[in-house]
Amino acid sequence: VDGGDTAATNTYMSTLPQSPDTIDAIAALFSTLLNITLVQVLGYAMKRSQRLSQTALAGIGAFAGTVALPALLLRAVAALDFGQVDLSVCCSLLAGKLCLVGASLAVSSLTTLSTAQAGSLELRAGVLGLLMTNSDDLGLGLPVLGAIFPPQLVGMCFVLNSIQLMLLNPLLFVLLGVGKARHVPEGRTPLPTGEVVLHVLHSLTKNVVLLSVAAGLVYNLAIGGGTGASLPPSLDSLCRLLGQAFSPIVLFLSGASNVGAFTELSHLHSAATPLVAVLCKSLLLPVVVA
């Protein structure tokens, strides 16, 4: 088909009436993206104008990570119908993120100098692995997906986030723990690797986010048989109220964290690690998942 026929076809298609559902979805998506941007701009403006101290931001972040997020995950995992979960998507994403962990080890081994202190490779690989595998599935993903997809597909956000929390993050935390244990001054004996692994895994049992996912899963299987079960009314309303605060707080903090970040990234040595993480996540992960 030549260019004239293509242009004519495009002109004709543009004159066809659009589906009301499509127009509503586009309008909802535009409204959601606008709200996300405005909340981030608000966070940036308040931090830039010094209306929020670093102590206040730390307190807000602590509330989001230890109260709002666990409440959101507990309620969502408890009510999740695992019969509607696409296991092929979960397995492919897990395989893709494991490849990213391998890529972080490869990149770290290539960029760590042979004269570097013991443990530097593991520390670099752990940090790079966290940057590559973690994503804002809930803070940014939930509002966007909720605007254009039905609830059963939005529920996949919680499944994928739980895979990251329960499987990948502990693996990378162990890697960081091993690196830190080996990163000791000369003359001191590092702790045995097995002892470090057990210590890291034990500390994870006190992580309220992991505990909320585990509690929601146990409740779901015990009460709902894997098809989902609502929490008791009083607890459900409390978790819904606290969980609703998570997304705007995360967006607000992401905007505040950008103050000064662009100046720092203008230096090539500071931009190298985020650039590698973005390239691997944007190129390698989609290839493996597809």
XYZ file of C-alpha atoms in Angstrom:
290
model
C 0.000 0.000 0.000
C 1.461 3.367 -0.961
C 1.565 6.465 1.206
C -1.559 7.964 -0.365
C -3.648 4.898 0.433
C -2.293 4.803 3.969
C -3.125 8.482 4.544
C -6.599 7.972 3.140
C -7.155 4.968 5.381
C -5.989 6.890 8.441
C -8.271 9.805 7.553
C -11.216 7.454 7.159
C -10.500 5.668 10.423
C -10.281 8.974 12.259
C -13.788 9.869 11.118
C -15.305 6.684 12.539
C -17.154 7.089 15.822
C -15.141 5.985 18.849
C -16.483 3.472 21.346
C -17.864 5.173 24.457
C -15.957 2.662 26.599
C -12.706 3.580 24.860
C -13.299 7.300 25.328
C -14.171 6.790 29.002
C -11.031 4.695 29.525
C -8.826 7.332 27.896
C -10.447 10.077 29.968
C -9.999 8.060 33.176
C -6.362 7.333 32.334
C -5.656 10.992 31.559
C -7.267 12.079 34.826
C -5.250 9.506 36.791
C -1.948 10.497 35.182
C -2.706 14.150 35.816
C -3.401 13.484 39.498
C -0.196 11.436 39.814
C 1.851 14.234 38.271
C 0.259 16.921 40.446
C 0.898 14.975 43.658
C 4.546 14.488 42.673
C 4.890 18.168 41.804
C 3.374 19.047 45.190
C 5.934 16.876 46.976
C 8.760 18.414 44.971
C 7.545 21.969 45.645
C 7.152 21.453 49.398
C 10.604 19.896 49.743
C 12.201 22.525 47.494
C 10.613 25.349 49.491
C 11.836 23.690 52.717
C 8.325 23.430 54.137
C 9.069 19.815 55.011
C 12.145 18.816 56.975
C 14.048 15.596 56.391
C 12.767 14.346 59.731
C 9.151 14.896 58.657
C 9.748 13.080 55.364
C 11.332 10.175 57.233
C 8.269 9.952 59.476
C 5.904 10.014 56.507
C 7.971 7.310 54.811
C 7.916 5.170 57.952
C 4.122 5.415 58.095
C 3.833 4.426 54.425
C 6.181 1.455 54.713
C 5.224 0.047 58.099
C 1.525 0.928 58.405
C -0.167 1.830 55.121
C 1.533 -0.767 52.901
C 1.036 -3.726 55.292
C -2.641 -2.790 55.705
C -3.075 -2.563 51.929
C -1.371 -5.933 51.316
C -3.163 -7.734 54.146
C -6.590 -6.753 52.855
C -5.757 -7.395 49.191
C -4.077 -10.795 49.646
C -6.843 -11.997 51.970
C -9.516 -11.146 49.384
C -7.571 -12.379 46.332
C -9.093 -15.186 44.260
C -6.117 -17.327 43.286
C -8.245 -19.127 40.727
C -8.069 -16.016 38.546
C -4.279 -15.691 38.837
C -2.418 -16.402 35.592
C 0.432 -18.650 36.682
C 2.203 -18.336 33.340
C 2.543 -14.577 33.888
C 3.864 -15.115 37.428
C 6.387 -17.747 36.335
C 7.610 -15.729 33.368
C 8.023 -12.604 35.480
C 9.849 -14.558 38.179
C 12.180 -16.047 35.568
C 12.783 -12.608 34.086
C 13.632 -11.065 37.448
C 15.944 -13.954 38.302
C 17.748 -13.183 35.050
C 18.062 -9.589 36.244
C 19.621 -10.820 39.487
C 22.109 -12.802 37.384
C 22.753 -9.710 35.281
C 23.437 -7.668 38.419
C 26.045 -10.227 39.499
C 27.638 -10.172 36.030
C 27.731 -6.373 35.853
C 29.133 -6.145 39.375
C 31.883 -8.656 38.629
C 32.885 -6.633 35.562
C 32.860 -3.261 37.311
C 34.383 -4.223 40.668
C 38.132 -3.725 40.747
C 40.315 -6.667 41.703
C 41.884 -4.497 44.398
C 38.504 -3.702 45.972
C 37.872 -4.749 49.542
C 36.327 -8.168 50.119
C 32.555 -8.079 49.934
C 32.395 -5.160 47.498
C 31.144 -7.371 44.676
C 28.269 -8.781 46.754
C 27.287 -5.349 48.045
C 27.300 -3.844 44.561
C 25.364 -6.792 43.126
C 22.762 -6.613 45.905
C 22.127 -2.896 45.442
C 22.033 -3.222 41.664
C 19.713 -6.234 41.914
C 17.263 -4.299 44.102
C 17.279 -1.420 41.620
C 16.680 -3.780 38.699
C 13.959 -5.986 40.133
C 11.903 -3.595 42.249
C 9.253 -1.426 40.655
C 6.416 0.771 41.830
C 3.703 -1.851 41.285
C 1.414 -0.462 43.974
C 2.175 3.247 44.372
C 2.036 3.978 40.642
C 0.705 0.754 39.139
C -2.542 0.518 41.087
C -3.936 3.954 40.136
C -3.000 3.551 36.467
C -4.196 -0.033 36.038
C -7.301 0.620 38.115
C -8.317 3.359 35.693
C -8.358 1.132 32.601
C -8.546 -2.539 33.666
C -11.134 -4.628 35.557
C -10.504 -5.498 39.217
C -9.371 -9.096 38.547
C -6.464 -7.841 36.439
C -5.596 -5.141 38.960
C -5.323 -7.901 41.552
C -2.303 -9.248 39.655
C -0.376 -6.224 40.971
C -0.600 -7.672 44.469
C 0.461 -11.124 43.290
C 3.496 -9.792 41.429
C 4.416 -7.512 44.326
C 4.164 -10.448 46.744
C 6.543 -12.481 44.558
C 9.054 -9.655 44.806
C 8.621 -9.339 48.572
C 8.610 -13.034 49.452
C 11.163 -14.471 47.016
C 13.428 -11.928 45.349
C 13.969 -9.367 48.096
C 15.089 -11.994 50.672
C 17.572 -13.376 48.131
C 19.047 -9.931 47.549
C 19.060 -9.086 51.260
C 21.071 -12.252 51.880
C 23.497 -11.141 49.177
C 23.856 -7.764 50.881
C 24.318 -9.435 54.260
C 27.077 -11.670 52.925
C 28.794 -8.668 51.347
C 28.595 -6.654 54.556
C 29.934 -9.574 56.601
C 32.936 -9.901 54.306
C 33.491 -6.143 54.196
C 35.583 -6.019 57.365
C 38.912 -4.360 58.148
C 42.074 -6.344 57.603
C 43.004 -8.555 60.509
C 39.406 -9.318 61.487
C 37.777 -12.629 60.627
C 34.469 -12.323 58.738
C 31.438 -14.194 59.995
C 30.706 -17.567 58.342
C 28.391 -17.292 55.360
C 25.871 -19.739 56.831
C 25.579 -17.715 60.019
C 25.046 -14.523 58.007
C 22.304 -16.133 55.923
C 20.470 -17.376 59.016
C 20.749 -13.945 60.658
C 19.305 -12.194 57.580
C 16.456 -14.684 57.256
C 15.677 -14.341 60.956
C 15.537 -10.552 60.653
C 13.089 -10.905 57.764
C 10.639 -12.676 60.063
C 10.243 -9.315 61.838
C 9.464 -7.440 58.622
C 5.873 -6.186 58.941
C 5.377 -6.093 55.167
C 6.297 -9.770 54.788
C 4.221 -10.661 57.829
C 1.174 -8.888 56.375
C 1.469 -10.840 53.108
C 1.910 -14.128 54.994
C -1.040 -13.364 57.298
C -3.262 -12.458 54.355
C -2.290 -15.662 52.547
C -2.957 -17.862 55.586
C -6.312 -16.156 56.195
C -7.268 -16.555 52.536
C -6.452 -20.280 52.485
C -7.998 -20.997 55.887
C -11.235 -19.051 55.503
C -11.733 -18.701 51.760
C -10.015 -21.834 50.497
C -7.904 -19.770 48.110
C -10.857 -18.000 46.526
C -10.678 -14.930 48.739
C -12.294 -13.978 52.029
C -13.174 -10.581 53.433
C -11.585 -9.575 56.708
C -13.851 -8.995 59.725
C -15.788 -5.751 59.123
C -13.973 -3.611 61.687
C -10.528 -4.802 60.572
C -11.471 -4.534 56.919
C -12.595 -0.916 57.250
C -9.434 -0.038 59.190
C -7.150 -1.667 56.588
C -9.041 0.030 53.763
C -8.664 3.439 55.424
C -4.934 2.973 56.089
C -4.255 1.361 52.709
C -5.831 4.226 50.800
C -3.127 6.513 52.162
C -0.289 4.485 50.636
C -0.463 5.544 47.000
C -0.667 9.351 47.487
C 2.073 9.227 50.144
C 4.410 7.274 47.865
C 3.785 9.671 44.982
C 4.314 12.649 47.277
C 7.598 11.214 48.567
C 8.789 10.371 45.068
C 8.351 14.008 44.093
C 10.152 15.198 47.234
C 13.045 12.800 46.615
C 13.697 14.376 43.223
C 14.954 17.585 44.838
C 18.670 17.661 44.108
C 18.586 14.301 42.307
C 19.021 15.788 38.835
C 22.125 17.711 39.910
C 23.624 14.543 41.350
C 22.857 12.506 38.226
C 24.530 15.125 36.027
C 27.839 13.605 37.150
C 28.626 10.573 35.010
C 29.843 8.442 37.901
C 26.539 8.965 39.732
C 24.395 8.218 36.670
C 26.180 4.994 35.679
C 24.447 2.621 38.115
C 20.873 3.914 37.550
C 21.485 3.893 33.790
C 22.606 0.255 33.815
C 19.614 -0.703 35.979
C 17.158 1.073 33.677
C 18.641 -0.468 30.533
C 18.572 -4.003 31.943
C 15.038 -3.603 33.275
C 13.783 -2.036 30.023
C 15.547 -4.392 27.590
C 16.300 -7.714 29.281
C 13.133 -8.181 31.351
C 10.616 -7.730 28.471
C 12.596 -10.172 26.287
C 12.558 -12.898 28.942
C 8.928 -12.345 29.956
C 7.727 -12.346 26.344
